[in-house]
PDB file of C-alpha atoms in Angstrom:
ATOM      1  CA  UNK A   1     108.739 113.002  98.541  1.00 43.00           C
ATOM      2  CA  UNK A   2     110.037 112.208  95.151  1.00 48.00           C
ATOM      3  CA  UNK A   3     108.012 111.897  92.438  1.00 46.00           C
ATOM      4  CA  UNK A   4     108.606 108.138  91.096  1.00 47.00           C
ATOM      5  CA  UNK A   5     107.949 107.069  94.279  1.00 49.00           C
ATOM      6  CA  UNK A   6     104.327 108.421  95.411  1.00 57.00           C
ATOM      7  CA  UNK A   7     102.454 105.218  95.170  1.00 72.00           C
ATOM      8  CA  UNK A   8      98.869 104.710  97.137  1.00 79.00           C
ATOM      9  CA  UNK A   9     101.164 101.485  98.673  1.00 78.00           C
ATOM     10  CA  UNK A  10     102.913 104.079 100.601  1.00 79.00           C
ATOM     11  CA  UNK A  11      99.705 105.991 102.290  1.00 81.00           C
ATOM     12  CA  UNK A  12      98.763 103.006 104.204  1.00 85.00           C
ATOM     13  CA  UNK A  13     102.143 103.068 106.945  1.00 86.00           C
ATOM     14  CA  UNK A  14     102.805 105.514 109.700  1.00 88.00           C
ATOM     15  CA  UNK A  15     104.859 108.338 108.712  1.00 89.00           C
ATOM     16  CA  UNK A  16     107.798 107.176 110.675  1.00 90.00           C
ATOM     17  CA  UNK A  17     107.505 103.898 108.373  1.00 90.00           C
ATOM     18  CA  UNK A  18     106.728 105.754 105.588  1.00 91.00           C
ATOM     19  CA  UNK A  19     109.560 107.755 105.805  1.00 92.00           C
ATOM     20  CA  UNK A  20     112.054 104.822 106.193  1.00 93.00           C
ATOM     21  CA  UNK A  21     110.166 103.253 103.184  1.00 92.00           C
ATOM     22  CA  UNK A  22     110.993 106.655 100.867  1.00 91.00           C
ATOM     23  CA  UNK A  23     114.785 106.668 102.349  1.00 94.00           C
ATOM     24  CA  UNK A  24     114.987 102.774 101.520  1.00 94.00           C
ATOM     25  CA  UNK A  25     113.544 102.819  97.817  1.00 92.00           C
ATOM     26  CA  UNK A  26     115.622 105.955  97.306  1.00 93.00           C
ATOM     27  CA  UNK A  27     118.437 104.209  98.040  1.00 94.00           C
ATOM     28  CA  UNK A  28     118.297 100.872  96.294  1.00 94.00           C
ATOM     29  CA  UNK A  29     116.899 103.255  93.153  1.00 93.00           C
ATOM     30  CA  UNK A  30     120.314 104.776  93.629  1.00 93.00           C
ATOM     31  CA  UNK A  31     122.518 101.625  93.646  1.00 92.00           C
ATOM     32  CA  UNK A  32     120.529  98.867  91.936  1.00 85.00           C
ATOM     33  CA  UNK A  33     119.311  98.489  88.578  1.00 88.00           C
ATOM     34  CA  UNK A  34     115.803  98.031  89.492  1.00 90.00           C
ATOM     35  CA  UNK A  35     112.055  99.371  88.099  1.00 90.00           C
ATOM     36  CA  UNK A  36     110.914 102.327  90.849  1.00 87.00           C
ATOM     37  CA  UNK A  37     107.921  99.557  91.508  1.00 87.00           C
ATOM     38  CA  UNK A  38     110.213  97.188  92.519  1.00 91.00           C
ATOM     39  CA  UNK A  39     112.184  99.598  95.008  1.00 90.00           C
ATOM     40  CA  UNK A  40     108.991 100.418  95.924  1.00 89.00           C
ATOM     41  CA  UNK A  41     107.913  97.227  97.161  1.00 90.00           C
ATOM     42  CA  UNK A  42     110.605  95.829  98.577  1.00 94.00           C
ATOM     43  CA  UNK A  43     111.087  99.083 100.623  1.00 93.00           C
ATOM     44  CA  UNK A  44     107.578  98.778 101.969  1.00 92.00           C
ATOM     45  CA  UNK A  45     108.732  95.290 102.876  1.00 93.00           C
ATOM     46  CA  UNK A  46     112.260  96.320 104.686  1.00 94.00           C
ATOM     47  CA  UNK A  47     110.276  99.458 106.411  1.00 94.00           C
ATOM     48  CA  UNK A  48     107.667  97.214 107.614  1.00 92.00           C
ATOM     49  CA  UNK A  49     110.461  94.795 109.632  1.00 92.00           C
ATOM     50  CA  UNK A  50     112.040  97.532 110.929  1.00 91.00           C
ATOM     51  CA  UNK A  51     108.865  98.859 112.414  1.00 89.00           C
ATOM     52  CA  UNK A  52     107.910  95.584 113.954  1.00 89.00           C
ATOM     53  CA  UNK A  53     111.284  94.756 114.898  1.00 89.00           C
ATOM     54  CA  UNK A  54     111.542  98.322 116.787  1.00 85.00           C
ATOM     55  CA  UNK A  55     108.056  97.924 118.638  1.00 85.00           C
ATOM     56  CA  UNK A  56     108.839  94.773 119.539  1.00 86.00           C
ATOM     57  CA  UNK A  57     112.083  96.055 120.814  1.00 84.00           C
ATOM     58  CA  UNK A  58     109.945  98.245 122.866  1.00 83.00           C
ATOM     59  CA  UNK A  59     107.347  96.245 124.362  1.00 86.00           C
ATOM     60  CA  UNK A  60     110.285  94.065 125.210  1.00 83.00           C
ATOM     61  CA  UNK A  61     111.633  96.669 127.192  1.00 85.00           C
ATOM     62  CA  UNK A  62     108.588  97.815 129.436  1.00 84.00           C
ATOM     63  CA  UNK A  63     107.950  94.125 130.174  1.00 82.00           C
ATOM     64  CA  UNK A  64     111.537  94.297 131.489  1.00 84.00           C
ATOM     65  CA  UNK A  65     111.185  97.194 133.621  1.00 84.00           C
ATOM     66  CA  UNK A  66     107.634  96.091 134.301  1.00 84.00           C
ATOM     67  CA  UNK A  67     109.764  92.904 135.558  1.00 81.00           C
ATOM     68  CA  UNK A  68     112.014  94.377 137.666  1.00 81.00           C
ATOM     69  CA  UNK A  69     109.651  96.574 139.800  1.00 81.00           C
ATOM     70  CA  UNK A  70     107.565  93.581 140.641  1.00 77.00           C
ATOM     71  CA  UNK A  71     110.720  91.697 142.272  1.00 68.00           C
TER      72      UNK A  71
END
């Protein structure tokens, strides 16, 4: 994990968030003008919806399937 990036914020999410967090900040670091912090943040943010977003994607799914085998 880089360096600039290894905030406490960050210890709190799953790894598989966490990791989507590091490759988002990295990124906007890379192509915005904006403070590390900032990255940071609104990372944690974008990670975040994309983890709920892709459990709900899931759940969504069984209850489908769940669905289907009961018709």
């Amino acid at each position: 994990m880089d360096a600039r990036i290894a905030l406490p914020e960050l210890m709190y999410l799953s790894p598989t968030t966490r990791e989507k967090a590091v490759a988002v900040a990295q990124e906007l670091l890379r192509s915005t003008n904006i403070s590390p912090r900032e990255a940071v943040s609104k990372a944690i943010l974008i990670a975040k919806n994309w983890a709920v977003k892709n459990v709900n994607r899931r759940v969504w799914k069984k209850l489908k399937a769940v669905e289907k085998e009961m018709i």
